[in-house]
Short mmCIF file of C-alpha atoms and ligand atoms in Angstrom, two decimals:
data_model
loop_
_atom_site.label_atom_id
_atom_site.label_comp_id
_atom_site.label_asym_id
_atom_site.label_seq_id
_atom_site.Cartn_x
_atom_site.Cartn_y
_atom_site.Cartn_z
CA UNK A 1 7.27 -215.58 -57.92
CA UNK A 2 8.76 -212.81 -54.86
CA UNK A 3 9.92 -209.43 -56.39
CA UNK A 4 11.63 -207.63 -54.89
CA UNK A 5 10.66 -204.74 -52.91
CA UNK A 6 13.11 -202.26 -55.59
CA UNK A 7 11.21 -203.50 -58.47
CA UNK A 8 8.09 -203.58 -55.99
CA UNK A 9 8.62 -199.01 -55.49
CA UNK A 10 8.47 -198.20 -59.19
CA UNK A 11 6.18 -198.29 -62.35
CA UNK A 12 5.57 -198.09 -65.75
CA UNK A 13 6.42 -194.83 -67.39
CA UNK A 14 3.22 -193.21 -68.08
CA UNK A 15 4.35 -191.60 -70.77
CA UNK A 16 5.81 -195.23 -72.31
CA UNK A 17 2.00 -196.36 -71.88
CA UNK A 18 -0.41 -193.62 -73.03
CA UNK A 19 2.45 -194.04 -76.31
CA UNK A 20 1.04 -197.86 -76.30
CA UNK A 21 -2.34 -196.72 -75.84
CA UNK A 22 -2.76 -194.75 -78.75
CA UNK A 23 -0.58 -197.62 -80.58
CA UNK A 24 -3.51 -200.27 -79.06
CA UNK A 25 -6.48 -198.00 -80.34
CA UNK A 26 -4.98 -196.49 -83.32
CA UNK A 27 -4.35 -200.60 -84.84
CA UNK A 28 -7.89 -200.77 -84.80
CA UNK A 29 -8.50 -198.44 -87.27
CA UNK A 30 -9.25 -195.35 -84.53
CA UNK A 31 -7.78 -192.44 -86.18
CA UNK A 32 -5.99 -191.03 -83.09
CA UNK A 33 -4.22 -187.85 -82.77
CA UNK A 34 -0.75 -188.63 -81.18
CA UNK A 35 0.36 -185.83 -78.79
CA UNK A 36 1.28 -187.55 -75.92
CA UNK A 37 5.00 -189.16 -77.42
CA UNK A 38 8.26 -186.69 -76.30
CA UNK A 39 10.02 -187.56 -79.24
CA UNK A 40 10.92 -185.90 -82.31
CA UNK A 41 9.00 -186.14 -85.79
CA UNK A 42 11.62 -186.05 -88.40
CA UNK A 43 13.89 -188.73 -89.23
CA UNK A 44 18.00 -188.88 -88.21
CA UNK A 45 19.48 -186.84 -91.09
CA UNK A 46 21.47 -188.48 -93.71
CA UNK A 47 24.76 -187.77 -92.83
CA UNK A 48 24.13 -189.87 -89.84
CA UNK A 49 22.61 -192.69 -91.01
CA UNK A 50 24.95 -193.49 -94.17
CA UNK A 51 27.04 -193.20 -91.18
CA UNK A 52 25.72 -196.52 -88.54
CA UNK A 53 25.27 -198.36 -92.11
CA UNK A 54 28.41 -197.62 -93.02
CA UNK A 55 30.18 -199.36 -89.60
CA UNK A 56 27.90 -202.27 -90.42
CA UNK A 57 29.99 -202.89 -94.10
CA UNK A 58 33.10 -202.65 -91.77
CA UNK A 59 31.95 -204.93 -90.10
CA UNK A 60 31.83 -202.75 -86.91
CA UNK A 61 30.24 -204.98 -85.71
CA UNK A 62 32.28 -206.29 -82.53
CA UNK A 63 32.12 -205.99 -78.43
CA UNK A 64 34.19 -201.88 -77.63
CA UNK A 65 34.96 -201.33 -74.49
CA UNK A 66 32.32 -200.87 -72.21
CA UNK A 67 31.95 -197.05 -71.66
CA UNK A 68 32.52 -196.82 -75.78
CA UNK A 69 35.94 -196.31 -78.31
CA UNK A 70 38.22 -193.63 -77.65
CA UNK A 71 36.75 -191.86 -80.71
CA UNK A 72 33.12 -191.49 -79.02
CA UNK A 73 34.36 -189.18 -76.17
CA UNK A 74 36.43 -187.45 -77.40
CA UNK A 75 34.34 -186.33 -79.76
CA UNK A 76 31.26 -186.03 -77.09
CA UNK A 77 33.50 -183.89 -75.14
CA UNK A 78 34.74 -181.58 -77.93
CA UNK A 79 31.71 -181.00 -79.23
CA UNK A 80 30.73 -179.88 -75.50
CA UNK A 81 33.58 -177.93 -75.14
CA UNK A 82 32.26 -176.40 -79.44
CA UNK A 83 28.68 -175.61 -78.43
CA UNK A 84 29.12 -175.11 -74.62
CA UNK A 85 32.49 -173.80 -74.05
CA UNK A 86 33.45 -175.79 -71.61
CA UNK A 87 36.67 -178.14 -71.39
CA UNK A 88 35.78 -182.21 -70.63
CA UNK A 89 38.71 -184.84 -70.59
CA UNK A 90 37.88 -188.58 -72.04
CA UNK A 91 38.19 -189.83 -69.01
CA UNK A 92 35.38 -187.65 -67.23
CA UNK A 93 33.00 -189.07 -69.61
CA UNK A 94 31.03 -192.01 -70.54
CA UNK A 95 29.20 -193.22 -73.18
CA UNK A 96 25.73 -194.89 -72.12
CA UNK A 97 22.46 -196.06 -73.83
CA UNK A 98 19.82 -193.90 -74.41
CA UNK A 99 20.05 -190.40 -72.12
CA UNK A 100 17.94 -193.16 -69.93
CA UNK A 101 20.47 -195.58 -69.50
CA UNK A 102 22.81 -192.20 -68.72
CA UNK A 103 20.52 -191.78 -65.49
CA UNK A 104 20.13 -194.72 -64.12
CA UNK A 105 24.17 -195.55 -63.82
CA UNK A 106 24.92 -192.31 -62.12
CA UNK A 107 21.42 -192.10 -59.19
CA UNK A 108 23.00 -196.81 -59.01
CA UNK A 109 26.62 -195.00 -58.12
CA UNK A 110 25.28 -192.28 -55.73
CA UNK A 111 22.09 -192.56 -53.79
CA UNK A 112 21.88 -195.13 -51.22
CA UNK A 113 19.07 -195.99 -48.56
CA UNK A 114 16.86 -192.99 -47.35
CA UNK A 115 19.32 -190.11 -49.33
CA UNK A 116 17.62 -186.91 -50.14
CA UNK A 117 16.86 -186.13 -54.49
CA UNK A 118 15.72 -182.87 -54.36
CA UNK A 119 13.22 -183.36 -57.73
CA UNK A 120 12.07 -180.20 -58.58
CA UNK A 121 8.44 -179.89 -59.98
CA UNK A 122 7.03 -181.16 -62.76
CA UNK A 123 9.75 -183.75 -63.80
CA UNK A 124 10.37 -186.43 -65.91
CA UNK A 125 8.71 -189.60 -64.57
CA UNK A 126 11.47 -191.58 -64.77
CA UNK A 127 13.97 -189.60 -62.00
CA UNK A 128 11.08 -190.09 -59.86
CA UNK A 129 10.87 -194.32 -59.99
CA UNK A 130 14.42 -194.82 -60.61
CA UNK A 131 15.31 -192.29 -57.67
CA UNK A 132 12.52 -194.47 -55.82
CA UNK A 133 14.36 -197.65 -56.26
CA UNK A 134 17.77 -197.51 -55.22
CA UNK A 135 16.24 -196.81 -51.89
CA UNK A 136 16.54 -192.46 -52.37
CA UNK A 137 13.66 -190.34 -51.33
CA UNK A 138 12.87 -187.93 -53.77
CA UNK A 139 11.78 -183.82 -51.93
CA UNK A 140 10.14 -182.68 -54.78
CA UNK A 141 9.53 -178.46 -54.49
CA UNK A 142 7.80 -176.70 -56.87
CA UNK A 143 8.69 -173.54 -58.13
CA UNK A 144 5.81 -170.64 -58.60
CA UNK A 145 3.19 -171.61 -62.00
CA UNK A 146 3.04 -168.39 -62.33
CA UNK A 147 6.65 -168.05 -63.67
CA UNK A 148 6.08 -171.20 -65.50
CA UNK A 149 7.82 -173.70 -63.11
CA UNK A 150 11.10 -172.02 -63.81
CA UNK A 151 13.49 -173.25 -60.81
CA UNK A 152 14.87 -171.05 -58.87
CA UNK A 153 17.72 -170.73 -55.85
CA UNK A 154 15.45 -170.05 -53.31
CA UNK A 155 13.40 -172.82 -53.62
CA UNK A 156 15.61 -175.52 -53.76
CA UNK A 157 17.56 -173.10 -50.42
CA UNK A 158 14.06 -174.15 -49.11
CA UNK A 159 14.13 -178.12 -50.44
CA UNK A 160 17.94 -178.44 -48.99
CA UNK A 161 18.21 -181.63 -45.90
CA UNK A 162 21.12 -182.54 -44.36
CA UNK A 163 20.18 -185.48 -45.42
CA UNK A 164 20.67 -183.16 -49.27
CA UNK A 165 22.98 -185.73 -51.62
CA UNK A 166 21.78 -184.88 -55.39
CA UNK A 167 19.61 -182.29 -57.19
CA UNK A 168 18.34 -182.88 -60.52
CA UNK A 169 18.11 -180.27 -63.06
CA UNK A 170 16.51 -180.49 -66.21
CA UNK A 171 16.15 -177.20 -68.45
CA UNK A 172 14.76 -177.25 -70.52
CA UNK A 173 12.51 -179.23 -68.45
CA UNK A 174 10.41 -181.54 -69.95
CA UNK A 175 7.80 -181.57 -69.13
CA UNK A 176 6.66 -177.37 -68.83
CA UNK A 177 9.67 -176.61 -70.79
CA UNK A 178 10.93 -173.89 -68.35
CA UNK A 179 14.49 -173.28 -69.04
CA UNK A 180 16.81 -171.52 -65.52
CA UNK A 181 18.37 -168.69 -67.11
CA UNK A 182 22.23 -168.66 -66.99
CA UNK A 183 22.93 -166.71 -64.00
CA UNK A 184 19.84 -168.58 -62.01
CA UNK A 185 21.19 -171.21 -62.55
CA UNK A 186 24.35 -170.39 -61.38
CA UNK A 187 23.86 -169.02 -57.78
CA UNK A 188 22.07 -172.31 -57.68
CA UNK A 189 25.13 -174.04 -58.12
CA UNK A 190 27.28 -171.74 -56.02
CA UNK A 191 24.26 -173.05 -53.82
CA UNK A 192 24.87 -176.75 -53.83
CA UNK A 193 28.55 -176.59 -54.15
CA UNK A 194 28.48 -175.05 -51.42
CA UNK A 195 26.55 -177.77 -49.35
CA UNK A 196 28.28 -180.27 -50.95
CA UNK A 197 25.65 -181.66 -53.34
CA UNK A 198 26.08 -182.98 -55.99
CA UNK A 199 24.06 -180.67 -58.91
CA UNK A 200 23.00 -183.24 -61.97
CA UNK A 201 22.33 -181.29 -64.67
CA UNK A 202 20.40 -182.87 -67.31
CA UNK A 203 20.16 -181.50 -71.50
CA UNK A 204 18.29 -184.37 -73.46
CA UNK A 205 16.82 -180.55 -74.62
CA UNK A 206 19.33 -178.67 -74.95
CA UNK A 207 19.35 -177.21 -78.38
CA UNK A 208 15.54 -176.67 -78.29
CA UNK A 209 15.45 -172.64 -76.76
CA UNK A 210 13.48 -170.20 -77.57
CA UNK A 211 14.77 -167.41 -75.98
CA UNK A 212 17.81 -167.56 -74.93
CA UNK A 213 21.31 -169.68 -76.72
CA UNK A 214 22.23 -172.94 -75.93
CA UNK A 215 24.54 -173.07 -72.76
CA UNK A 216 25.08 -175.61 -69.65
CA UNK A 217 26.34 -175.53 -65.91
CA UNK A 218 29.27 -177.36 -66.71
CA UNK A 219 31.46 -173.98 -68.22
CA UNK A 220 30.56 -171.78 -64.80
CA UNK A 221 32.97 -171.60 -61.45
CA UNK A 222 32.54 -174.71 -59.06
CA UNK A 223 30.81 -177.23 -62.07
CA UNK A 224 34.28 -179.17 -62.27
CA UNK A 225 33.82 -181.48 -59.12
CA UNK A 226 30.04 -180.67 -58.54
CA UNK A 227 28.47 -180.73 -61.24
CA UNK A 228 27.20 -183.92 -62.99
CA UNK A 229 25.67 -183.63 -67.07
CA UNK A 230 23.17 -186.62 -68.08
CA UNK A 231 22.94 -186.33 -71.97
CA UNK A 232 20.75 -187.67 -75.00
CA UNK A 233 20.95 -188.09 -78.91
CA UNK A 234 17.73 -188.96 -78.92
CA UNK A 235 16.05 -185.83 -79.23
CA UNK A 236 19.34 -183.02 -80.61
CA UNK A 237 20.00 -185.45 -83.51
CA UNK A 238 16.01 -187.47 -84.23
CA UNK A 239 17.79 -190.39 -82.70
CA UNK A 240 15.26 -191.37 -80.34
CA UNK A 241 15.46 -195.32 -81.42
CA UNK A 242 19.40 -195.60 -82.14
CA UNK A 243 19.71 -194.96 -77.99
CA UNK A 244 23.08 -193.09 -77.36
CA UNK A 245 23.15 -191.20 -74.03
CA UNK A 246 26.12 -189.53 -72.21
CA UNK A 247 26.93 -188.58 -68.46
CA UNK A 248 30.29 -185.73 -68.18
CA UNK A 249 31.45 -184.98 -64.50
CA UNK A 250 34.55 -186.19 -62.14
CA UNK A 251 37.08 -188.64 -63.14
CA UNK A 252 35.65 -190.43 -59.48
CA UNK A 253 32.26 -191.16 -60.63
CA UNK A 254 32.59 -192.18 -64.54
CA UNK A 255 35.37 -194.75 -63.45
CA UNK A 256 31.77 -196.15 -61.24
CA UNK A 257 29.86 -195.67 -63.06
CA UNK A 258 31.75 -198.00 -65.83
CA UNK A 259 31.78 -200.46 -63.85
CA UNK A 260 29.01 -200.94 -63.41
CA UNK A 261 28.70 -200.53 -67.19
CA UNK A 262 30.52 -203.65 -67.25
CA UNK A 263 28.56 -205.78 -65.56
CA UNK A 264 24.65 -204.69 -66.86
CA UNK A 265 24.95 -203.48 -70.18
CA UNK A 266 27.79 -203.81 -71.77
CA UNK A 267 28.99 -201.01 -74.29
CA UNK A 268 26.14 -199.32 -76.65
CA UNK A 269 25.68 -200.93 -80.13
CA UNK A 270 29.11 -200.44 -82.13
CA UNK A 271 27.05 -199.31 -84.54
CA UNK A 272 25.15 -196.55 -82.60
CA UNK A 273 28.65 -195.28 -81.80
CA UNK A 274 30.33 -194.63 -84.90
CA UNK A 275 26.39 -192.93 -86.44
CA UNK A 276 26.98 -190.93 -82.87
CA UNK A 277 30.65 -190.58 -84.32
CA UNK A 278 29.63 -188.40 -86.52
CA UNK A 279 25.97 -186.38 -85.82
CA UNK A 280 28.43 -185.05 -82.84
CA UNK A 281 31.14 -184.17 -85.64
CA UNK A 282 29.35 -183.04 -88.87
CA UNK A 283 27.14 -180.02 -89.58
CA UNK A 284 25.03 -178.94 -87.13
CA UNK A 285 22.23 -177.47 -90.11
CA UNK A 286 19.90 -180.01 -88.95
CA UNK A 287 19.83 -179.03 -85.70
CA UNK A 288 18.36 -175.71 -86.40
CA UNK A 289 16.41 -176.77 -88.87
CA UNK A 290 14.05 -178.64 -85.89
CA UNK A 291 15.09 -175.84 -84.04
CA UNK A 292 13.16 -173.68 -85.68
CA UNK A 293 10.58 -176.27 -86.95
CA UNK A 294 9.33 -176.49 -83.30
CA UNK A 295 9.37 -172.50 -82.56
CA UNK A 296 6.48 -172.21 -85.00
CA UNK A 297 4.39 -174.70 -84.00
CA UNK A 298 5.54 -173.62 -80.30
CA UNK A 299 3.72 -170.79 -81.26
CA UNK A 300 0.11 -172.22 -82.85
CA UNK A 301 -0.02 -174.30 -80.07
CA UNK A 302 0.44 -171.85 -77.32
CA UNK A 303 -2.30 -169.60 -78.03
CA UNK A 304 -4.04 -172.02 -79.76
CA UNK A 305 -4.86 -173.45 -76.66
CA UNK A 306 -4.26 -170.48 -74.64
CA UNK A 307 -7.45 -168.96 -76.84
CA UNK A 308 -10.50 -171.82 -75.57
CA UNK A 309 -12.41 -171.53 -72.24
CA UNK A 310 -10.99 -172.60 -69.55
CA UNK A 311 -7.46 -173.06 -70.40
CA UNK A 312 -4.11 -171.15 -69.36
CA UNK A 313 -1.87 -171.82 -71.12
CA UNK A 314 2.17 -170.16 -69.58
CA UNK A 315 4.08 -170.04 -73.04
CA UNK A 316 7.80 -172.66 -72.30
CA UNK A 317 10.98 -170.92 -73.39
CA UNK A 318 11.91 -174.46 -73.79
CA UNK A 319 11.68 -178.06 -75.44
CA UNK A 320 9.02 -178.86 -77.21
CA UNK A 321 6.74 -179.60 -75.25
CA UNK A 322 2.84 -177.40 -73.97
CA UNK A 323 1.30 -178.06 -70.14
CA UNK A 324 -2.12 -175.85 -69.93
CA UNK A 325 -3.71 -175.90 -67.28
CA UNK A 326 -6.67 -177.02 -67.92
CA UNK A 327 -7.37 -177.82 -63.39
CA UNK A 328 -10.92 -175.48 -64.76
CA UNK A 329 -13.09 -178.25 -66.82
CA UNK A 330 -12.72 -180.36 -63.21
CA UNK A 331 -16.41 -181.29 -60.91
CA UNK A 332 -17.39 -181.42 -65.17
CA UNK A 333 -18.87 -184.43 -67.07
CA UNK A 334 -17.00 -186.77 -64.78
CA UNK A 335 -14.26 -185.58 -65.15
CA UNK A 336 -12.60 -184.47 -60.86
CA UNK A 337 -8.63 -185.36 -62.22
CA UNK A 338 -6.28 -184.68 -65.65
CA UNK A 339 -5.88 -188.71 -65.48
CA UNK A 340 -9.80 -188.45 -65.64
CA UNK A 341 -9.34 -185.77 -68.28
CA UNK A 342 -6.67 -187.83 -70.07
CA UNK A 343 -8.50 -191.20 -70.21
CA UNK A 344 -11.97 -189.26 -71.59
CA UNK A 345 -10.08 -187.32 -73.57
CA UNK A 346 -8.70 -190.60 -75.40
CA UNK A 347 -11.69 -192.41 -75.44
CA UNK A 348 -14.41 -189.93 -76.26
CA UNK A 349 -12.35 -187.54 -78.59
CA UNK A 350 -9.30 -189.53 -79.57
CA UNK A 351 -6.29 -187.82 -78.95
CA UNK A 352 -3.34 -188.78 -76.57
CA UNK A 353 -1.49 -186.50 -74.02
CA UNK A 354 0.73 -187.53 -70.79
CA UNK A 355 -1.38 -186.43 -67.43
CA UNK A 356 0.28 -183.58 -65.25
CA UNK A 357 -0.02 -186.28 -62.12
CA UNK A 358 2.85 -188.06 -64.06
CA UNK A 359 4.70 -185.46 -63.70
CA UNK A 360 4.04 -184.90 -60.65
CA UNK A 361 1.27 -181.35 -60.96
CA UNK A 362 -2.81 -182.44 -60.82
CA UNK A 363 -4.01 -179.53 -62.93
CA UNK A 364 -2.11 -180.03 -66.37
CA UNK A 365 -2.13 -181.82 -69.31
CA UNK A 366 1.13 -182.28 -71.74
CA UNK A 367 1.06 -181.42 -74.78
CA UNK A 368 4.13 -183.12 -77.89
CA UNK A 369 4.55 -180.68 -80.37
CA UNK A 370 7.10 -183.00 -81.91
CA UNK A 371 4.63 -183.36 -84.44
CA UNK A 372 3.04 -182.58 -87.77
CA UNK A 373 0.79 -178.57 -87.87
CA UNK A 374 -2.13 -180.48 -89.32
CA UNK A 375 -1.84 -182.84 -86.68
CA UNK A 376 -1.85 -180.01 -84.52
CA UNK A 377 -4.87 -178.13 -85.26
CA UNK A 378 -6.85 -181.60 -85.68
CA UNK A 379 -5.36 -182.30 -82.30
CA UNK A 380 -6.59 -178.59 -80.66
CA UNK A 381 -9.52 -178.39 -82.13
CA UNK A 382 -10.75 -181.85 -81.13
CA UNK A 383 -10.08 -181.06 -77.09
CA UNK A 384 -11.20 -177.35 -77.64
CA UNK A 385 -14.97 -179.01 -78.46
CA UNK A 386 -14.29 -181.80 -76.38
CA UNK A 387 -13.41 -179.68 -73.17
CA UNK A 388 -16.76 -176.79 -73.99
CA UNK A 389 -19.11 -180.15 -74.64
CA UNK A 390 -18.39 -181.24 -70.95
CA UNK A 391 -21.30 -180.96 -69.42
C1 PLP B 1 14.52 -185.20 -69.34
C2 PLP B 1 14.92 -185.81 -70.25
N1 PLP B 1 15.83 -186.46 -69.35
C3 PLP B 1 16.80 -187.63 -70.18
C4 PLP B 1 16.10 -188.14 -71.84
C5 PLP B 1 16.25 -189.58 -71.17
O1 PLP B 1 16.27 -189.49 -73.40
P1 PLP B 1 16.76 -191.01 -74.08
O2 PLP B 1 16.27 -191.80 -73.46
O3 PLP B 1 15.86 -191.66 -75.67
O4 PLP B 1 18.35 -190.43 -74.16
C6 PLP B 1 14.41 -187.83 -71.90
C7 PLP B 1 13.35 -188.66 -72.92
O5 PLP B 1 11.85 -187.99 -72.60
C8 PLP B 1 13.30 -186.45 -70.78
O6 PLP B 1 12.64 -186.28 -71.52
#
């Protein structure tokens, strides 16, 4: 079979590949500490589960409008308005099958061959592959590591050319945990809007911030025309398996994405839409309870990693990942890249993490602290023994 050039330009998500390899070892009976996957270890809150079950009992099990039922769009824009002081209307909103789908469709609607998309490093791997899939050019820009990889307006300015169409900002960031401060974010928006560049803000980790309050760039002046928000219920409400995300942005973009969605996936699951309405309209207590758990684990994980000889782990200000630099172990025990490190660590110490190569940096690994304290303690103990034991 001769496959399309398009599909030849992408590879399987590295994070999914690590998860699959760790699962395979576990099935073989190996005691693997899995710190690779980026998903909450908490169950979906009960009120949300009940709403999904009720939707089935009510036979709410048929096709809906491709972009979601009006009640869901109302709930998304109202929640975003309450949380971030924005005032989108339902015509500026579409529900999607998870945040990934929102990003995939946004890029489909905007990116033509050779269009440039500025992608701050380290980046969530899906952005890179999907930009390539559509024939666009990811333009990597690397913010200062000493500044925790937090994007600045100067970084963006350096990367702009007359082919730049989109800037992607993912704050809090997967994998670095970097958070772009509100004033800097507003300066970035001022720059991109003055150049007619669309700013895609991925807010998937919006509520998991440790030294600031959640905010959305969509609340800034100028945002209405020049900003598109990609959001997801996956992490915020511990709903990764349910698959519900959304886009907020100019009505013309939303209607183009709706066109695409009407031919591709049709609607997100009708049952999930009902559960999502409950998540968005219901209490936020469970979200803040998870945040407090993550906060405690983050403190432990960052300090314990930083304490390993040769490891540098800056404080991540958001999300639930640590992104330590392990470059000083290169050249020892046959390790010459973070990919070697990850493979050897999994094979010999039975800890699953994701190598920085997947995110565009060569000397880092990503650990998810969306895992129990026991797993984190055991995982870091093994990493310490592994690193200090490298010949
Ligand atoms: C930065 C970022 N954006 C979006 C997503 C999408 O998540 P989902 O498709 O589960 O909504 C993820 C998931 O890992 C992510 O890390």
